[in-house]
JSON list of C-alpha atoms in Angstrom, two decimals:
[
{"chain": "A", "resi": 134, "resn": "MET", "atom": "CA", "xyz": [12.74, -7.46, -38.29]},
{"chain": "A", "resi": 135, "resn": "ARG", "atom": "CA", "xyz": [8.99, -8.18, -38.40]},
{"chain": "A", "resi": 136, "resn": "ASP", "atom": "CA", "xyz": [7.38, -9.78, -35.37]},
{"chain": "A", "resi": 137, "resn": "PRO", "atom": "CA", "xyz": [4.10, -11.60, -36.07]},
{"chain": "A", "resi": 138, "resn": "GLY", "atom": "CA", "xyz": [2.96, -10.93, -32.49]},
{"chain": "A", "resi": 139, "resn": "VAL", "atom": "CA", "xyz": [3.34, -7.18, -33.00]},
{"chain": "A", "resi": 140, "resn": "ASP", "atom": "CA", "xyz": [1.54, -7.36, -36.34]},
{"chain": "A", "resi": 141, "resn": "ALA", "atom": "CA", "xyz": [-1.32, -9.14, -34.54]},
{"chain": "A", "resi": 142, "resn": "VAL", "atom": "CA", "xyz": [-1.43, -6.40, -31.87]},
{"chain": "A", "resi": 143, "resn": "ILE", "atom": "CA", "xyz": [-1.62, -3.71, -34.58]},
{"chain": "A", "resi": 144, "resn": "ARG", "atom": "CA", "xyz": [-4.41, -5.62, -36.40]},
{"chain": "A", "resi": 145, "resn": "GLN", "atom": "CA", "xyz": [-6.35, -6.06, -33.13]},
{"chain": "A", "resi": 146, "resn": "TRP", "atom": "CA", "xyz": [-5.91, -2.39, -32.22]},
{"chain": "A", "resi": 147, "resn": "THR", "atom": "CA", "xyz": [-7.10, -1.34, -35.68]},
{"chain": "A", "resi": 148, "resn": "SER", "atom": "CA", "xyz": [-10.14, -3.63, -35.62]},
{"chain": "A", "resi": 149, "resn": "GLU", "atom": "CA", "xyz": [-11.13, -2.42, -32.15]},
{"chain": "A", "resi": 150, "resn": "ARG", "atom": "CA", "xyz": [-11.15, 1.16, -33.39]},
{"chain": "A", "resi": 151, "resn": "GLN", "atom": "CA", "xyz": [-13.21, 0.52, -36.52]},
{"chain": "A", "resi": 152, "resn": "GLN", "atom": "CA", "xyz": [-16.73, 1.54, -35.68]},
{"chain": "A", "resi": 153, "resn": "SER", "atom": "CA", "xyz": [-19.96, 0.58, -37.35]},
{"chain": "A", "resi": 154, "resn": "ALA", "atom": "CA", "xyz": [-22.68, 3.15, -38.02]},
{"chain": "A", "resi": 155, "resn": "GLU", "atom": "CA", "xyz": [-24.45, 1.95, -34.86]},
{"chain": "A", "resi": 156, "resn": "ASP", "atom": "CA", "xyz": [-21.27, 2.40, -32.78]},
{"chain": "A", "resi": 157, "resn": "ARG", "atom": "CA", "xyz": [-20.82, 5.93, -34.15]},
{"chain": "A", "resi": 158, "resn": "GLU", "atom": "CA", "xyz": [-24.44, 6.78, -33.25]},
{"chain": "A", "resi": 159, "resn": "ILE", "atom": "CA", "xyz": [-23.96, 5.40, -29.72]},
{"chain": "A", "resi": 160, "resn": "THR", "atom": "CA", "xyz": [-20.81, 7.49, -29.31]},
{"chain": "A", "resi": 161, "resn": "ARG", "atom": "CA", "xyz": [-22.61, 10.61, -30.61]},
{"chain": "A", "resi": 162, "resn": "ILE", "atom": "CA", "xyz": [-25.54, 10.15, -28.20]},
{"chain": "A", "resi": 163, "resn": "ALA", "atom": "CA", "xyz": [-23.23, 9.44, -25.25]},
{"chain": "A", "resi": 164, "resn": "SER", "atom": "CA", "xyz": [-21.13, 12.52, -26.05]},
{"chain": "A", "resi": 165, "resn": "ALA", "atom": "CA", "xyz": [-24.23, 14.72, -26.28]},
{"chain": "A", "resi": 166, "resn": "TRP", "atom": "CA", "xyz": [-25.57, 13.34, -23.00]},
{"chain": "A", "resi": 167, "resn": "LEU", "atom": "CA", "xyz": [-22.25, 13.89, -21.23]},
{"chain": "A", "resi": 168, "resn": "ALA", "atom": "CA", "xyz": [-22.05, 17.44, -22.60]},
{"chain": "A", "resi": 169, "resn": "GLU", "atom": "CA", "xyz": [-25.46, 18.20, -21.03]},
{"chain": "A", "resi": 170, "resn": "ALA", "atom": "CA", "xyz": [-24.57, 16.61, -17.67]},
{"chain": "A", "resi": 171, "resn": "PRO", "atom": "CA", "xyz": [-23.85, 19.05, -14.84]},
{"chain": "A", "resi": 172, "resn": "GLN", "atom": "CA", "xyz": [-20.15, 19.69, -14.36]},
{"chain": "A", "resi": 173, "resn": "THR", "atom": "CA", "xyz": [-18.71, 18.96, -10.93]},
{"chain": "A", "resi": 174, "resn": "SER", "atom": "CA", "xyz": [-15.80, 20.83, -9.48]},
{"chain": "A", "resi": 175, "resn": "GLN", "atom": "CA", "xyz": [-14.02, 17.76, -8.14]},
{"chain": "A", "resi": 176, "resn": "PRO", "atom": "CA", "xyz": [-10.26, 17.82, -8.66]},
{"chain": "A", "resi": 177, "resn": "ALA", "atom": "CA", "xyz": [-8.66, 15.42, -11.09]},
{"chain": "A", "resi": 178, "resn": "PRO", "atom": "CA", "xyz": [-7.41, 12.23, -9.45]},
{"chain": "A", "resi": 179, "resn": "GLY", "atom": "CA", "xyz": [-3.79, 12.01, -8.45]},
{"chain": "A", "resi": 180, "resn": "ILE", "atom": "CA", "xyz": [-1.51, 11.01, -5.62]},
{"chain": "A", "resi": 181, "resn": "PRO", "atom": "CA", "xyz": [-0.29, 13.35, -2.86]},
{"chain": "A", "resi": 182, "resn": "GLY", "atom": "CA", "xyz": [3.26, 13.41, -4.25]},
{"chain": "A", "resi": 183, "resn": "GLN", "atom": "CA", "xyz": [1.94, 15.04, -7.40]},
{"chain": "A", "resi": 184, "resn": "ARG", "atom": "CA", "xyz": [0.50, 18.10, -5.70]},
{"chain": "A", "resi": 185, "resn": "ARG", "atom": "CA", "xyz": [1.87, 21.30, -7.16]},
{"chain": "A", "resi": 186, "resn": "ASN", "atom": "CA", "xyz": [0.99, 23.43, -4.18]},
{"chain": "A", "resi": 187, "resn": "THR", "atom": "CA", "xyz": [-0.11, 22.63, -0.69]},
{"chain": "A", "resi": 188, "resn": "GLY", "atom": "CA", "xyz": [-3.75, 21.89, -0.15]},
{"chain": "A", "resi": 189, "resn": "ALA", "atom": "CA", "xyz": [-6.06, 19.11, -1.19]},
{"chain": "A", "resi": 190, "resn": "GLY", "atom": "CA", "xyz": [-7.58, 20.94, -4.16]},
{"chain": "A", "resi": 191, "resn": "SER", "atom": "CA", "xyz": [-4.55, 21.30, -6.43]},
{"chain": "A", "resi": 192, "resn": "TRP", "atom": "CA", "xyz": [-3.11, 18.34, -8.27]},
{"chain": "A", "resi": 193, "resn": "ALA", "atom": "CA", "xyz": [-0.47, 18.15, -10.95]},
{"chain": "A", "resi": 194, "resn": "PRO", "atom": "CA", "xyz": [-1.72, 16.38, -14.08]},
{"chain": "A", "resi": 195, "resn": "VAL", "atom": "CA", "xyz": [-0.06, 13.04, -14.80]},
{"chain": "A", "resi": 196, "resn": "ASP", "atom": "CA", "xyz": [1.23, 12.37, -18.32]},
{"chain": "A", "resi": 197, "resn": "ALA", "atom": "CA", "xyz": [0.51, 8.86, -19.52]},
{"chain": "A", "resi": 198, "resn": "ALA", "atom": "CA", "xyz": [3.84, 8.47, -21.25]},
{"chain": "A", "resi": 199, "resn": "ASP", "atom": "CA", "xyz": [7.27, 10.02, -21.02]},
{"chain": "A", "resi": 200, "resn": "PRO", "atom": "CA", "xyz": [7.99, 12.10, -24.16]},
{"chain": "A", "resi": 201, "resn": "GLY", "atom": "CA", "xyz": [11.46, 10.48, -24.36]},
{"chain": "A", "resi": 202, "resn": "TYR", "atom": "CA", "xyz": [9.87, 7.06, -24.76]},
{"chain": "A", "resi": 203, "resn": "LEU", "atom": "CA", "xyz": [7.43, 8.32, -27.35]},
{"chain": "A", "resi": 204, "resn": "ALA", "atom": "CA", "xyz": [10.22, 9.88, -29.40]},
{"chain": "A", "resi": 205, "resn": "ALA", "atom": "CA", "xyz": [12.29, 6.68, -29.27]},
{"chain": "A", "resi": 206, "resn": "MET", "atom": "CA", "xyz": [9.28, 4.56, -30.20]},
{"chain": "A", "resi": 207, "resn": "ARG", "atom": "CA", "xyz": [8.24, 6.85, -33.07]},
{"chain": "A", "resi": 208, "resn": "GLU", "atom": "CA", "xyz": [11.76, 6.50, -34.45]},
{"chain": "A", "resi": 209, "resn": "ARG", "atom": "CA", "xyz": [11.49, 2.70, -34.41]},
{"chain": "A", "resi": 210, "resn": "LEU", "atom": "CA", "xyz": [7.82, 2.43, -35.41]},
{"chain": "A", "resi": 211, "resn": "PRO", "atom": "CA", "xyz": [6.92, 5.47, -37.54]},
{"chain": "A", "resi": 212, "resn": "GLU", "atom": "CA", "xyz": [3.83, 3.83, -39.07]},
{"chain": "A", "resi": 213, "resn": "VAL", "atom": "CA", "xyz": [2.11, 3.02, -35.76]},
{"chain": "A", "resi": 214, "resn": "PRO", "atom": "CA", "xyz": [-0.70, 5.33, -34.56]},
{"chain": "A", "resi": 215, "resn": "ASP", "atom": "CA", "xyz": [0.12, 7.71, -31.69]},
{"chain": "A", "resi": 216, "resn": "GLU", "atom": "CA", "xyz": [-2.57, 6.27, -29.43]},
{"chain": "A", "resi": 217, "resn": "LEU", "atom": "CA", "xyz": [-0.99, 2.81, -29.60]},
{"chain": "A", "resi": 218, "resn": "LEU", "atom": "CA", "xyz": [2.50, 4.23, -29.09]},
{"chain": "A", "resi": 219, "resn": "THR", "atom": "CA", "xyz": [1.33, 6.15, -26.01]},
{"chain": "A", "resi": 220, "resn": "ALA", "atom": "CA", "xyz": [-0.15, 2.99, -24.50]},
{"chain": "A", "resi": 221, "resn": "ALA", "atom": "CA", "xyz": [3.00, 0.98, -25.26]},
{"chain": "A", "resi": 222, "resn": "ALA", "atom": "CA", "xyz": [5.25, 3.73, -23.89]},
{"chain": "A", "resi": 223, "resn": "GLY", "atom": "CA", "xyz": [3.24, 3.59, -20.68]},
{"chain": "A", "resi": 224, "resn": "TRP", "atom": "CA", "xyz": [4.12, -0.11, -20.35]},
{"chain": "A", "resi": 225, "resn": "TRP", "atom": "CA", "xyz": [7.78, 0.35, -21.28]},
{"chain": "A", "resi": 226, "resn": "GLN", "atom": "CA", "xyz": [8.50, 3.21, -18.93]},
{"chain": "A", "resi": 227, "resn": "MET", "atom": "CA", "xyz": [7.72, 0.79, -16.09]},
{"chain": "A", "resi": 228, "resn": "ILE", "atom": "CA", "xyz": [10.89, -1.11, -17.06]},
{"chain": "A", "resi": 229, "resn": "GLY", "atom": "CA", "xyz": [13.25, 1.75, -16.44]},
{"chain": "A", "resi": 230, "resn": "ASP", "atom": "CA", "xyz": [14.88, 4.40, -18.53]},
{"chain": "A", "resi": 231, "resn": "VAL", "atom": "CA", "xyz": [14.83, 4.72, -22.31]},
{"chain": "A", "resi": 232, "resn": "SER", "atom": "CA", "xyz": [18.29, 3.14, -22.70]},
{"chain": "A", "resi": 233, "resn": "GLU", "atom": "CA", "xyz": [17.15, -0.05, -20.97]},
{"chain": "A", "resi": 234, "resn": "ALA", "atom": "CA", "xyz": [14.00, -0.21, -23.11]},
{"chain": "A", "resi": 235, "resn": "GLU", "atom": "CA", "xyz": [16.16, 0.32, -26.21]},
{"chain": "A", "resi": 236, "resn": "ALA", "atom": "CA", "xyz": [18.40, -2.58, -25.10]},
{"chain": "A", "resi": 237, "resn": "TRP", "atom": "CA", "xyz": [15.29, -4.82, -25.09]},
{"chain": "A", "resi": 238, "resn": "TRP", "atom": "CA", "xyz": [14.28, -3.48, -28.49]},
{"chain": "A", "resi": 239, "resn": "ASP", "atom": "CA", "xyz": [17.77, -4.07, -29.90]},
{"chain": "A", "resi": 240, "resn": "ALA", "atom": "CA", "xyz": [17.68, -7.62, -28.51]},
{"chain": "A", "resi": 241, "resn": "GLY", "atom": "CA", "xyz": [14.58, -8.38, -30.58]},
{"chain": "A", "resi": 242, "resn": "ILE", "atom": "CA", "xyz": [11.58, -7.34, -28.47]},
{"chain": "A", "resi": 243, "resn": "SER", "atom": "CA", "xyz": [9.42, -4.84, -30.33]},
{"chain": "A", "resi": 244, "resn": "PRO", "atom": "CA", "xyz": [8.49, -1.58, -28.59]},
{"chain": "A", "resi": 245, "resn": "LEU", "atom": "CA", "xyz": [4.85, -2.70, -28.85]},
{"chain": "A", "resi": 246, "resn": "ASP", "atom": "CA", "xyz": [5.51, -5.98, -27.04]},
{"chain": "A", "resi": 247, "resn": "GLN", "atom": "CA", "xyz": [4.80, -5.67, -23.33]},
{"chain": "A", "resi": 248, "resn": "ARG", "atom": "CA", "xyz": [5.86, -9.28, -22.70]},
{"chain": "A", "resi": 249, "resn": "ALA", "atom": "CA", "xyz": [9.31, -7.87, -21.92]},
{"chain": "A", "resi": 250, "resn": "LEU", "atom": "CA", "xyz": [7.85, -6.80, -18.58]},
{"chain": "A", "resi": 251, "resn": "ASP", "atom": "CA", "xyz": [7.14, -10.47, -17.82]},
{"chain": "A", "resi": 252, "resn": "TYR", "atom": "CA", "xyz": [10.56, -11.52, -19.10]},
{"chain": "A", "resi": 253, "resn": "ARG", "atom": "CA", "xyz": [12.29, -8.92, -16.93]},
{"chain": "A", "resi": 254, "resn": "ALA", "atom": "CA", "xyz": [10.21, -9.87, -13.88]},
{"chain": "A", "resi": 255, "resn": "ALA", "atom": "CA", "xyz": [11.24, -13.51, -14.37]},
{"chain": "A", "resi": 256, "resn": "GLY", "atom": "CA", "xyz": [14.91, -12.48, -14.27]},
{"chain": "A", "resi": 257, "resn": "LEU", "atom": "CA", "xyz": [15.85, -12.28, -17.94]},
{"chain": "A", "resi": 258, "resn": "THR", "atom": "CA", "xyz": [17.98, -9.48, -19.35]},
{"chain": "A", "resi": 259, "resn": "PRO", "atom": "CA", "xyz": [18.24, -8.25, -22.95]},
{"chain": "A", "resi": 260, "resn": "ALA", "atom": "CA", "xyz": [21.63, -10.00, -23.21]},
{"chain": "A", "resi": 261, "resn": "ASP", "atom": "CA", "xyz": [20.00, -13.33, -22.26]},
{"chain": "A", "resi": 262, "resn": "LEU", "atom": "CA", "xyz": [17.73, -13.30, -25.32]},
{"chain": "A", "resi": 263, "resn": "SER", "atom": "CA", "xyz": [20.56, -14.20, -27.72]},
{"chain": "A", "resi": 264, "resn": "LYS", "atom": "CA", "xyz": [21.95, -17.04, -25.57]},
{"chain": "A", "resi": 265, "resn": "ARG", "atom": "CA", "xyz": [21.38, -20.55, -26.82]},
{"chain": "A", "resi": 266, "resn": "LEU", "atom": "CA", "xyz": [19.37, -23.17, -24.97]},
{"chain": "A", "resi": 267, "resn": "GLY", "atom": "CA", "xyz": [19.92, -26.21, -27.11]},
{"chain": "A", "resi": 268, "resn": "PRO", "atom": "CA", "xyz": [19.27, -25.52, -30.79]},
{"chain": "A", "resi": 269, "resn": "LEU", "atom": "CA", "xyz": [17.26, -22.33, -30.15]},
{"chain": "A", "resi": 270, "resn": "THR", "atom": "CA", "xyz": [18.03, -18.96, -28.60]},
{"chain": "A", "resi": 271, "resn": "VAL", "atom": "CA", "xyz": [16.14, -17.82, -25.50]},
{"chain": "A", "resi": 272, "resn": "LEU", "atom": "CA", "xyz": [14.16, -15.38, -27.68]},
{"chain": "A", "resi": 273, "resn": "GLU", "atom": "CA", "xyz": [13.17, -18.19, -30.05]},
{"chain": "A", "resi": 274, "resn": "HIS", "atom": "CA", "xyz": [12.05, -20.31, -27.08]},
{"chain": "A", "resi": 275, "resn": "LEU", "atom": "CA", "xyz": [9.97, -17.41, -25.75]},
{"chain": "A", "resi": 276, "resn": "ARG", "atom": "CA", "xyz": [8.37, -16.80, -29.15]},
{"chain": "A", "resi": 277, "resn": "ARG", "atom": "CA", "xyz": [7.44, -20.48, -29.32]},
{"chain": "A", "resi": 278, "resn": "GLY", "atom": "CA", "xyz": [5.65, -20.19, -25.99]},
{"chain": "A", "resi": 279, "resn": "SER", "atom": "CA", "xyz": [8.24, -21.34, -23.43]},
{"chain": "A", "resi": 280, "resn": "ALA", "atom": "CA", "xyz": [7.73, -19.80, -20.01]},
{"chain": "A", "resi": 281, "resn": "PRO", "atom": "CA", "xyz": [10.23, -17.10, -19.04]},
{"chain": "A", "resi": 282, "resn": "ALA", "atom": "CA", "xyz": [10.83, -18.89, -15.71]},
{"chain": "A", "resi": 283, "resn": "TRP", "atom": "CA", "xyz": [11.76, -22.07, -17.60]},
{"chain": "A", "resi": 284, "resn": "CYS", "atom": "CA", "xyz": [14.31, -20.10, -19.67]},
{"chain": "A", "resi": 285, "resn": "VAL", "atom": "CA", "xyz": [15.76, -18.52, -16.51]},
{"chain": "A", "resi": 286, "resn": "ALA", "atom": "CA", "xyz": [16.08, -21.95, -14.87]},
{"chain": "A", "resi": 287, "resn": "ARG", "atom": "CA", "xyz": [17.79, -23.42, -17.96]},
{"chain": "A", "resi": 288, "resn": "LEU", "atom": "CA", "xyz": [20.21, -20.47, -18.14]},
{"chain": "A", "resi": 289, "resn": "SER", "atom": "CA", "xyz": [21.04, -20.88, -14.44]},
{"chain": "A", "resi": 290, "resn": "ARG", "atom": "CA", "xyz": [21.71, -24.59, -14.89]},
{"chain": "A", "resi": 291, "resn": "GLN", "atom": "CA", "xyz": [23.84, -23.84, -17.94]},
{"chain": "A", "resi": 292, "resn": "ARG", "atom": "CA", "xyz": [25.90, -21.34, -15.91]},
{"chain": "A", "resi": 293, "resn": "ARG", "atom": "CA", "xyz": [26.31, -23.82, -13.03]},
{"chain": "A", "resi": 294, "resn": "ASP", "atom": "CA", "xyz": [27.41, -26.56, -15.42]},
{"chain": "A", "resi": 295, "resn": "ALA", "atom": "CA", "xyz": [29.92, -24.21, -17.09]},
{"chain": "A", "resi": 296, "resn": "ALA", "atom": "CA", "xyz": [31.35, -23.19, -13.70]},
{"chain": "A", "resi": 297, "resn": "SER", "atom": "CA", "xyz": [31.93, -26.81, -12.62]}
]
């Protein structure tokens, strides 16, 4: 199932990474300048819970994305560049575990679509996306620009009406 929003994200990502000759020269000069800059011995940033050993000078490096998410996303989107998958996996792992993210993906939200974070925060679940609100499903309403909070309110009213 192709999602035009995801296709737009891929096009934007690709265009942002296409560099002109001037951009390449700027990058080359900046890299050379940074290579000549004196190196400091400051520790990499982190939070105290990530310390490997006691002491302020030793920090455990933080991976940007869980390898389990990356593997699941590569399976679903094999043609997408790793850099974009890593960024998207960073968003998705905020939702919960891989099985919950896969439930969103199976419900019709692409792994590259971070709007699921907004949908989840509003109170929607993957199962809600296929429910009908009038002639359209919740997912169709969301894709047409309806606010997630509006969908949640309509679903709540629908449940109340069904219970009475």
